Amino acid sequence: MASPFETRIEKLVYGGEGLAHHNQSTVFVPYVFPGELVRVIPVEEKKKFIRGRVAEVLEPAPERSEPPCPRFGVCGGCHYQHIPYEAQLKFKTEILRETLARIGRIQWTQEIKTIASPPFGYRNRAQWAVRPEGAPPRPAVGYFQAGSSSLAPTGKCPILAPRLEATLSALDEAFRTLKLPESIRAIECFADEAGEGMLLNFSMTRMKTSAAGLEKLLREVVPDFTSFLLQDEEAEKFELIGPGYVQYTAAGFDFRVGHLSFFQVNRFLIDEMVRAVVGDARGDLALDLFAGVGLFSLPLCANFGRVIAVEGNVATARDLEANLKNHPIARHRHTDTESFLAQWREKPDLVVLDPPRAGVTAPALERLRAIGPDQIAYLSCDPATLARDLALLTKDVADSAVRYTISNITFVDIFPQTYHIEALVKLQRLA
């Protein structure tokens, strides 16, 4: 391994690291600011590639700020707390534009609109690990350290919604005073928009007490949760106490969201995101692919004669069906997007895509081009797979008369203080 060296940070790249060069090697190092001179300790070295950590910031950027969280740089959850929020927005926009160009060959020179968030207190969902800490070892709750399976114990987290941070604090105290079983390994918490309804998921290596017994212990720590799902890893079973869901009000609609269903995590931006996705699009038919619990499906019902919502996850599809039952123009399909499109023949006016990080499969995109919707709204949580998929939708294909052009791009900052980038791209059919 090379000795420590000095280098100047050139720019930030996707993943939360700064990029620099040293002795003809590309260097990646986290928690830096463009323009800073830093001393780097290598932790991984390959041919023309070095990943390191900062030993000292020799020339800090004038804009560098003091992180509000004392665990920043140890906990792996945040990457940008040393960067003022307005600068975070600028850097993320640059990374999005550069990724589209580098991977998708999409030279977008027009404005990328930004939807900003309050920079703290935004998360309505969190996952915490529980591991033994100290001597003698006692269970502790927190997040994993950056790039590690070691725990960073904590009872506070400034990016959490107040209800979730209060729950984390209560759990931290309970584990430190041995009020909860040491066999608990993971906890997930989700709260509604008002912080009144809350779901708790607990995973245990093995259950020495009944779910009802654990619920009684838990109510002494967190008294007012709505529903509790317990996973016994050894027995490979789940036990549910409570209704199994909360009602979440967003964009003027009430959504049932279950223990295992996906829902957007930034409580401040959900309404604005829905407005951005749906926009002023109107017509006879809209397809909402990767529909989740129907966050976009229900608002689409106001603008379209028919809405077809497609969701492959079993638990989420159950919530989707319940959420659509009072909307007669909407229909749900419990299948994956690729299988659905393989059988679908009717041309829609609008298709909404909100895939997971892996993006949309190539066969699904090919079928989408063959079906030829007038408009596509693609909401992506990964700029690399977004760039790849946009390249397939916009390129000129010899055996296809249909291709698309990008009409606008919006960066939605769902995840302040982190490197994650959510982007909404609107596409218009050319032929």
Short mmCIF file of C-alpha atoms in Angstrom, two decimals:
data_model
loop_
_atom_site.label_atom_id
_atom_site.label_comp_id
_atom_site.label_asym_id
_atom_site.label_seq_id
_atom_site.Cartn_x
_atom_site.Cartn_y
_atom_site.Cartn_z
CA MET A 1 0.00 0.00 0.00
CA ALA A 2 1.26 3.46 -0.93
CA SER A 3 2.31 5.96 1.71
CA PRO A 4 0.11 8.96 2.60
CA PHE A 5 0.19 11.67 -0.05
CA GLU A 6 -1.19 15.13 -0.77
CA THR A 7 -3.66 15.80 -3.57
CA ARG A 8 -6.17 18.45 -4.61
CA ILE A 9 -9.82 17.49 -5.04
CA GLU A 10 -11.05 18.22 -8.55
CA LYS A 11 -14.78 17.46 -8.28
CA LEU A 12 -17.41 15.35 -6.53
CA VAL A 13 -18.64 12.16 -8.18
CA TYR A 14 -21.70 9.96 -7.66
CA GLY A 15 -21.25 7.85 -4.55
CA GLY A 16 -20.28 10.64 -2.16
CA GLU A 17 -16.57 10.80 -2.97
CA GLY A 18 -14.26 13.44 -4.33
CA LEU A 19 -12.09 12.71 -7.36
CA ALA A 20 -8.41 13.63 -7.60
CA HIS A 21 -5.22 12.32 -9.23
CA HIS A 22 -1.85 11.22 -7.87
CA ASN A 23 1.06 9.68 -9.79
CA GLN A 24 -1.14 8.85 -12.79
CA SER A 25 -3.72 7.14 -10.54
CA THR A 26 -7.31 8.27 -10.07
CA VAL A 27 -8.03 8.89 -6.40
CA PHE A 28 -11.41 8.65 -4.67
CA VAL A 29 -11.83 10.02 -1.15
CA PRO A 30 -15.00 10.87 0.86
CA TYR A 31 -16.01 13.88 2.97
CA VAL A 32 -14.18 16.46 0.86
CA PHE A 33 -14.96 19.64 -1.05
CA PRO A 34 -13.86 20.50 -4.60
CA GLY A 35 -10.66 22.56 -4.57
CA GLU A 36 -9.44 21.33 -1.20
CA LEU A 37 -5.86 20.18 -0.67
CA VAL A 38 -5.96 17.04 1.47
CA ARG A 39 -3.57 14.45 2.86
CA VAL A 40 -4.85 11.01 1.90
CA ILE A 41 -4.17 7.63 3.49
CA PRO A 42 -4.72 4.86 0.90
CA VAL A 43 -7.05 2.05 1.99
CA GLU A 44 -7.44 0.29 -1.37
CA GLU A 45 -5.07 0.35 -4.32
CA LYS A 46 -5.29 -1.17 -7.78
CA LYS A 47 -3.71 -0.35 -11.10
CA LYS A 48 -4.31 3.39 -11.72
CA PHE A 49 -6.87 3.47 -8.91
CA ILE A 50 -6.64 4.51 -5.25
CA ARG A 51 -9.43 4.73 -2.71
CA GLY A 52 -8.43 6.53 0.48
CA ARG A 53 -9.52 8.40 3.56
CA VAL A 54 -8.68 11.96 4.60
CA ALA A 55 -5.94 12.21 7.20
CA GLU A 56 -5.96 16.01 7.16
CA VAL A 57 -7.59 18.83 5.22
CA LEU A 58 -4.58 21.04 4.50
CA GLU A 59 -6.44 23.78 2.64
CA PRO A 60 -10.17 23.64 3.45
CA ALA A 61 -12.68 25.20 1.08
CA PRO A 62 -14.00 28.54 2.36
CA GLU A 63 -17.55 27.15 2.10
CA ARG A 64 -16.86 24.07 4.26
CA SER A 65 -19.27 24.02 7.20
CA GLU A 66 -19.38 22.26 10.56
CA PRO A 67 -21.54 19.09 10.39
CA PRO A 68 -24.45 19.26 12.87
CA CYS A 69 -24.20 15.52 13.61
CA PRO A 70 -21.22 14.41 15.77
CA ARG A 71 -21.27 10.99 14.10
CA PHE A 72 -20.83 12.40 10.59
CA GLY A 73 -17.90 10.65 8.94
CA VAL A 74 -18.32 7.56 11.12
CA CYS A 75 -21.95 6.66 10.46
CA GLY A 76 -22.41 5.68 6.81
CA GLY A 77 -25.79 7.35 6.36
CA CYS A 78 -24.76 10.88 5.33
CA HIS A 79 -22.05 12.09 2.95
CA TYR A 80 -22.46 15.86 2.57
CA GLN A 81 -23.08 17.43 6.00
CA HIS A 82 -19.83 19.39 5.60
CA ILE A 83 -21.27 21.07 2.49
CA PRO A 84 -23.84 23.90 2.78
CA TYR A 85 -27.19 22.82 1.39
CA GLU A 86 -27.30 25.21 -1.59
CA ALA A 87 -23.89 23.90 -2.66
CA GLN A 88 -25.13 20.30 -2.30
CA LEU A 89 -27.89 21.07 -4.80
CA LYS A 90 -25.40 22.55 -7.25
CA PHE A 91 -22.98 19.62 -7.00
CA LYS A 92 -25.73 17.02 -7.37
CA THR A 93 -27.08 18.78 -10.46
CA GLU A 94 -23.59 18.75 -11.99
CA ILE A 95 -23.19 15.03 -11.18
CA LEU A 96 -26.56 14.26 -12.78
CA ARG A 97 -25.68 16.17 -15.94
CA GLU A 98 -22.22 14.56 -16.15
CA THR A 99 -23.62 11.04 -15.61
CA LEU A 100 -26.20 11.45 -18.36
CA ALA A 101 -23.44 12.55 -20.74
CA ARG A 102 -20.85 9.93 -19.74
CA ILE A 103 -23.10 6.86 -19.63
CA GLY A 104 -26.02 7.77 -21.87
CA ARG A 105 -24.26 10.14 -24.29
CA ILE A 106 -27.07 12.58 -23.51
CA GLN A 107 -25.73 16.12 -23.81
CA TRP A 108 -28.36 18.02 -21.86
CA THR A 109 -27.38 21.69 -21.93
CA GLN A 110 -30.71 23.12 -20.88
CA GLU A 111 -31.79 23.92 -17.32
CA ILE A 112 -32.26 21.14 -14.80
CA LYS A 113 -35.04 22.36 -12.55
CA THR A 114 -34.47 21.73 -8.83
CA ILE A 115 -37.06 20.85 -6.20
CA ALA A 116 -35.29 21.44 -2.89
CA SER A 117 -36.14 20.05 0.52
CA PRO A 118 -35.70 21.26 4.08
CA PRO A 119 -32.22 19.83 4.69
CA PHE A 120 -32.97 18.08 8.00
CA GLY A 121 -35.86 16.30 9.69
CA TYR A 122 -37.21 14.93 6.42
CA ARG A 123 -37.05 11.11 6.60
CA ASN A 124 -40.28 9.28 7.43
CA ARG A 125 -38.64 5.83 7.22
CA ALA A 126 -35.47 4.50 8.85
CA GLN A 127 -33.68 1.18 9.33
CA TRP A 128 -31.49 0.58 12.37
CA ALA A 129 -29.15 -2.25 13.24
CA VAL A 130 -28.73 -3.74 16.72
CA ARG A 131 -25.38 -5.23 17.72
CA PRO A 132 -23.50 -5.95 20.98
CA GLU A 133 -21.18 -3.11 22.01
CA GLY A 134 -18.80 -2.38 24.89
CA ALA A 135 -17.37 -4.52 27.68
CA PRO A 136 -19.25 -6.39 28.90
CA PRO A 137 -21.15 -6.36 25.58
CA ARG A 138 -24.66 -4.95 25.62
CA PRO A 139 -27.03 -4.50 22.68
CA ALA A 140 -26.90 -1.06 21.07
CA VAL A 141 -28.91 0.49 18.24
CA GLY A 142 -27.69 2.69 15.41
CA TYR A 143 -26.45 2.71 11.83
CA PHE A 144 -23.56 0.84 10.27
CA GLN A 145 -20.28 2.67 9.98
CA ALA A 146 -19.30 3.82 6.50
CA GLY A 147 -18.16 0.85 4.40
CA SER A 148 -18.39 -1.51 7.37
CA SER A 149 -20.61 -3.98 9.20
CA SER A 150 -19.56 -2.43 12.51
CA LEU A 151 -22.16 -0.41 14.38
CA ALA A 152 -22.15 3.34 14.98
CA PRO A 153 -24.41 3.47 18.07
CA THR A 154 -26.63 6.51 18.32
CA GLY A 155 -29.80 7.82 19.87
CA LYS A 156 -30.02 10.87 17.59
CA CYS A 157 -30.17 11.47 13.85
CA PRO A 158 -30.87 14.97 12.48
CA ILE A 159 -32.23 13.84 9.11
CA LEU A 160 -35.09 11.90 10.74
CA ALA A 161 -38.61 13.24 11.15
CA PRO A 162 -39.20 14.17 14.81
CA ARG A 163 -41.37 11.10 15.47
CA LEU A 164 -38.67 8.75 14.20
CA GLU A 165 -35.86 10.50 16.07
CA ALA A 166 -37.86 10.28 19.30
CA THR A 167 -38.37 6.57 18.65
CA LEU A 168 -34.65 6.05 18.02
CA SER A 169 -33.83 7.86 21.26
CA ALA A 170 -36.28 5.71 23.22
CA LEU A 171 -34.89 2.51 21.71
CA ASP A 172 -31.33 3.60 22.46
CA GLU A 173 -32.22 4.10 26.13
CA ALA A 174 -34.10 0.78 26.24
CA PHE A 175 -31.17 -1.21 24.87
CA ARG A 176 -28.69 0.52 27.16
CA THR A 177 -30.85 -0.40 30.18
CA LEU A 178 -31.49 -3.96 28.89
CA LYS A 179 -35.25 -3.49 28.59
CA LEU A 180 -35.39 -5.21 25.19
CA PRO A 181 -34.10 -8.67 24.16
CA GLU A 182 -30.53 -8.94 22.92
CA SER A 183 -31.67 -11.26 20.11
CA ILE A 184 -33.13 -8.27 18.20
CA ARG A 185 -30.95 -7.61 15.15
CA ALA A 186 -32.75 -5.02 13.04
CA ILE A 187 -35.56 -2.48 13.35
CA GLU A 188 -37.44 -0.57 10.67
CA CYS A 189 -39.73 2.35 11.44
CA PHE A 190 -42.17 4.20 9.18
CA ALA A 191 -44.38 7.13 10.21
CA ASP A 192 -47.25 8.87 8.46
CA GLU A 193 -47.17 12.51 7.35
CA ALA A 194 -48.34 13.84 10.73
CA GLY A 195 -46.17 11.53 12.83
CA GLU A 196 -49.28 10.01 14.42
CA GLY A 197 -49.42 6.56 12.83
CA MET A 198 -46.28 4.42 12.94
CA LEU A 199 -45.25 0.95 11.76
CA LEU A 200 -42.47 -1.02 13.44
CA ASN A 201 -40.70 -4.03 11.93
CA PHE A 202 -38.44 -6.08 14.21
CA SER A 203 -36.11 -8.89 13.13
CA MET A 204 -34.78 -11.33 15.75
CA THR A 205 -32.29 -14.18 15.47
CA ARG A 206 -34.66 -16.28 17.56
CA MET A 207 -37.74 -15.54 19.57
CA LYS A 208 -37.58 -16.50 23.24
CA THR A 209 -40.87 -14.77 24.00
CA SER A 210 -44.17 -14.48 22.16
CA ALA A 211 -44.91 -11.64 19.80
CA ALA A 212 -47.51 -10.44 22.28
CA GLY A 213 -44.91 -10.53 25.04
CA LEU A 214 -42.46 -8.51 23.00
CA GLU A 215 -45.21 -6.06 22.08
CA LYS A 216 -45.91 -5.51 25.78
CA LEU A 217 -42.21 -4.75 26.40
CA LEU A 218 -42.10 -2.49 23.37
CA ARG A 219 -45.18 -0.51 24.42
CA GLU A 220 -43.31 0.47 27.58
CA VAL A 221 -40.59 1.97 25.36
CA VAL A 222 -42.59 3.28 22.38
CA PRO A 223 -46.18 3.33 23.64
CA ASP A 224 -48.16 4.65 20.69
CA PHE A 225 -47.15 2.75 17.55
CA THR A 226 -49.92 1.56 15.21
CA SER A 227 -48.79 -1.86 14.05
CA PHE A 228 -45.97 -4.30 14.81
CA LEU A 229 -44.44 -6.94 12.52
CA LEU A 230 -41.98 -9.43 14.01
CA GLN A 231 -39.66 -11.67 12.00
CA ASP A 232 -38.19 -14.75 13.67
CA GLU A 233 -35.13 -15.50 11.53
CA GLU A 234 -34.51 -18.95 13.03
CA ALA A 235 -38.09 -20.15 12.56
CA GLU A 236 -38.44 -18.25 9.27
CA LYS A 237 -41.83 -16.83 10.18
CA PHE A 238 -43.57 -13.48 10.65
CA GLU A 239 -46.08 -12.46 13.30
CA LEU A 240 -48.27 -9.38 13.01
CA ILE A 241 -49.92 -7.45 15.81
CA GLY A 242 -52.15 -4.59 14.65
CA PRO A 243 -53.85 -3.65 11.38
CA GLY A 244 -50.68 -4.11 9.30
CA TYR A 245 -50.72 -0.64 7.78
CA VAL A 246 -51.04 3.11 8.38
CA GLN A 247 -52.99 5.68 6.39
CA TYR A 248 -50.72 8.26 4.76
CA THR A 249 -52.28 11.44 3.36
CA ALA A 250 -50.43 12.86 0.34
CA ALA A 251 -51.39 14.99 -2.66
CA GLY A 252 -54.99 15.11 -1.41
CA PHE A 253 -55.42 11.32 -1.22
CA ASP A 254 -55.29 8.74 1.57
CA PHE A 255 -52.97 5.81 0.95
CA ARG A 256 -52.82 2.55 2.83
CA VAL A 257 -49.12 1.75 3.35
CA GLY A 258 -48.26 -1.67 4.81
CA HIS A 259 -45.25 -2.94 6.74
CA LEU A 260 -43.46 -4.27 3.66
CA SER A 261 -44.59 -1.69 1.09
CA PHE A 262 -42.44 0.98 -0.54
CA PHE A 263 -43.37 4.64 -0.05
CA GLN A 264 -41.39 7.82 -0.66
CA VAL A 265 -39.25 8.73 2.36
CA ASN A 266 -39.13 12.55 2.24
CA ARG A 267 -42.23 13.79 4.06
CA PHE A 268 -41.74 17.34 2.76
CA LEU A 269 -41.56 16.66 -1.00
CA ILE A 270 -44.18 13.99 -1.71
CA ASP A 271 -46.95 16.39 -2.77
CA GLU A 272 -44.61 18.42 -4.97
CA MET A 273 -43.19 15.26 -6.53
CA VAL A 274 -46.69 14.03 -7.42
CA ARG A 275 -47.50 17.37 -9.04
CA ALA A 276 -44.26 17.24 -11.02
CA VAL A 277 -44.84 13.68 -12.27
CA VAL A 278 -48.51 14.06 -13.19
CA GLY A 279 -48.15 17.63 -14.47
CA ASP A 280 -50.80 18.77 -16.91
CA ALA A 281 -50.87 15.50 -18.88
CA ARG A 282 -54.36 14.41 -19.91
CA GLY A 283 -55.91 11.78 -22.12
CA ASP A 284 -57.82 8.54 -22.38
CA LEU A 285 -55.29 6.10 -20.90
CA ALA A 286 -52.34 6.26 -18.50
CA LEU A 287 -50.12 3.36 -17.42
CA ASP A 288 -48.45 3.62 -14.01
CA LEU A 289 -45.67 1.04 -14.07
CA PHE A 290 -43.83 0.14 -10.83
CA ALA A 291 -46.91 1.71 -9.23
CA GLY A 292 -46.15 0.92 -5.59
CA VAL A 293 -49.18 1.66 -3.42
CA GLY A 294 -50.58 4.01 -6.08
CA LEU A 295 -48.95 7.32 -5.20
CA PHE A 296 -49.21 8.48 -8.84
CA SER A 297 -52.11 6.23 -9.89
CA LEU A 298 -54.73 8.00 -7.81
CA PRO A 299 -53.83 11.56 -8.93
CA LEU A 300 -53.74 10.34 -12.54
CA CYS A 301 -57.40 9.36 -12.22
CA ALA A 302 -58.34 13.06 -12.23
CA ASN A 303 -56.77 13.59 -15.67
CA PHE A 304 -57.36 10.36 -17.57
CA GLY A 305 -60.31 8.24 -18.62
CA ARG A 306 -58.58 5.04 -17.52
CA VAL A 307 -55.54 4.26 -15.36
CA ILE A 308 -53.78 0.89 -15.24
CA ALA A 309 -51.45 0.46 -12.25
CA VAL A 310 -48.84 -2.33 -12.37
CA GLU A 311 -46.99 -3.63 -9.30
CA GLY A 312 -45.04 -6.86 -8.87
CA ASN A 313 -44.39 -6.96 -5.11
CA VAL A 314 -47.03 -9.08 -3.35
CA ALA A 315 -47.37 -6.96 -0.21
CA THR A 316 -47.35 -3.66 -2.09
CA ALA A 317 -49.85 -4.93 -4.68
CA ARG A 318 -52.26 -5.70 -1.84
CA ASP A 319 -52.06 -2.08 -0.67
CA LEU A 320 -52.39 -0.86 -4.25
CA GLU A 321 -55.60 -2.84 -4.73
CA ALA A 322 -57.05 -1.40 -1.53
CA ASN A 323 -56.11 2.15 -2.52
CA LEU A 324 -57.73 1.87 -5.95
CA LYS A 325 -61.01 0.30 -4.82
CA ASN A 326 -62.87 3.64 -4.67
CA HIS A 327 -61.61 4.75 -8.08
CA PRO A 328 -63.64 2.87 -10.71
CA ILE A 329 -61.60 4.14 -13.66
CA ALA A 330 -58.43 2.57 -12.23
CA ARG A 331 -57.39 -1.06 -12.52
CA HIS A 332 -54.47 -2.84 -10.89
CA ARG A 333 -52.29 -5.60 -12.33
CA HIS A 334 -50.21 -7.76 -10.01
CA THR A 335 -47.28 -8.61 -12.25
CA ASP A 336 -43.86 -7.30 -13.15
CA THR A 337 -43.52 -4.52 -15.70
CA GLU A 338 -41.72 -6.61 -18.33
CA SER A 339 -44.40 -9.34 -18.29
CA PHE A 340 -47.19 -6.77 -18.40
CA LEU A 341 -45.74 -4.89 -21.38
CA ALA A 342 -45.08 -8.14 -23.25
CA GLN A 343 -48.87 -8.71 -23.35
CA TRP A 344 -50.06 -5.11 -23.67
CA ARG A 345 -51.04 -3.76 -27.10
CA GLU A 346 -52.99 -0.52 -26.62
CA LYS A 347 -51.14 2.80 -27.02
CA PRO A 348 -51.40 4.95 -23.87
CA ASP A 349 -51.27 8.71 -23.74
CA LEU A 350 -48.86 8.64 -20.78
CA VAL A 351 -46.61 6.07 -19.13
CA VAL A 352 -45.18 6.71 -15.66
CA LEU A 353 -42.01 4.79 -14.78
CA ASP A 354 -40.75 4.70 -11.19
CA PRO A 355 -38.42 1.68 -11.13
CA PRO A 356 -36.01 0.52 -8.40
CA ARG A 357 -32.29 1.32 -8.66
CA ALA A 358 -31.77 -1.39 -11.28
CA GLY A 359 -33.88 0.63 -13.71
CA VAL A 360 -36.08 -0.80 -16.47
CA THR A 361 -35.08 -3.97 -18.32
CA ALA A 362 -34.08 -3.66 -21.97
CA PRO A 363 -36.96 -5.91 -23.16
CA ALA A 364 -39.45 -3.72 -21.30
CA LEU A 365 -38.02 -0.57 -22.88
CA GLU A 366 -38.15 -2.17 -26.33
CA ARG A 367 -41.81 -3.06 -25.81
CA LEU A 368 -42.48 0.45 -24.57
CA ARG A 369 -41.10 1.88 -27.79
CA ALA A 370 -43.19 -0.59 -29.79
CA ILE A 371 -46.36 0.43 -27.92
CA GLY A 372 -45.42 4.09 -28.46
CA PRO A 373 -47.03 6.20 -25.71
CA ASP A 374 -47.24 9.91 -26.48
CA GLN A 375 -45.45 10.86 -23.24
CA ILE A 376 -43.23 9.14 -20.67
CA ALA A 377 -42.51 10.40 -17.16
CA TYR A 378 -39.46 8.55 -15.81
CA LEU A 379 -38.69 9.01 -12.11
CA SER A 380 -35.31 7.52 -11.25
CA CYS A 381 -33.34 7.05 -8.03
CA ASP A 382 -30.09 6.12 -9.83
CA PRO A 383 -28.55 8.44 -12.46
CA ALA A 384 -26.45 5.65 -14.00
CA THR A 385 -29.36 3.35 -14.83
CA LEU A 386 -31.41 6.39 -15.81
CA ALA A 387 -28.75 7.39 -18.34
CA ARG A 388 -28.63 3.84 -19.71
CA ASP A 389 -32.42 3.66 -20.10
CA LEU A 390 -32.75 7.13 -21.62
CA ALA A 391 -30.17 6.17 -24.22
CA LEU A 392 -32.36 3.24 -25.27
CA LEU A 393 -35.49 5.39 -25.45
CA THR A 394 -33.96 8.30 -27.36
CA LYS A 395 -31.63 6.59 -29.81
CA ASP A 396 -32.62 6.07 -33.45
CA VAL A 397 -33.30 2.35 -33.99
CA ALA A 398 -33.45 1.07 -37.56
CA ASP A 399 -36.46 -1.23 -37.08
CA SER A 400 -38.46 1.21 -34.95
CA ALA A 401 -40.44 4.19 -36.19
CA VAL A 402 -40.88 5.45 -32.64
CA ARG A 403 -38.31 7.30 -30.58
CA TYR A 404 -38.38 9.94 -27.92
CA THR A 405 -36.85 13.29 -27.10
CA ILE A 406 -36.32 14.72 -23.63
CA SER A 407 -38.53 17.73 -22.98
CA ASN A 408 -37.36 18.56 -19.45
CA ILE A 409 -35.38 17.24 -16.46
CA THR A 410 -36.08 17.92 -12.79
CA PHE A 411 -33.79 17.07 -9.88
CA VAL A 412 -35.88 16.24 -6.80
CA ASP A 413 -33.69 16.34 -3.71
CA ILE A 414 -35.39 13.61 -1.71
CA PHE A 415 -32.19 12.75 0.17
CA PRO A 416 -30.42 15.88 1.49
CA GLN A 417 -27.01 15.32 3.13
CA THR A 418 -26.48 12.18 1.03
CA TYR A 419 -25.11 11.52 -2.46
CA HIS A 420 -28.41 10.00 -3.65
CA ILE A 421 -30.05 11.69 -6.63
CA GLU A 422 -33.71 11.45 -7.65
CA ALA A 423 -34.43 12.74 -11.14
CA LEU A 424 -37.64 13.15 -13.11
CA VAL A 425 -37.29 13.10 -16.89
CA LYS A 426 -40.21 13.90 -19.20
CA LEU A 427 -40.02 12.42 -22.71
CA GLN A 428 -42.12 13.24 -25.77
CA ARG A 429 -42.74 10.94 -28.73
CA LEU A 430 -41.17 12.19 -31.95
CA ALA A 431 -42.75 9.89 -34.52
#
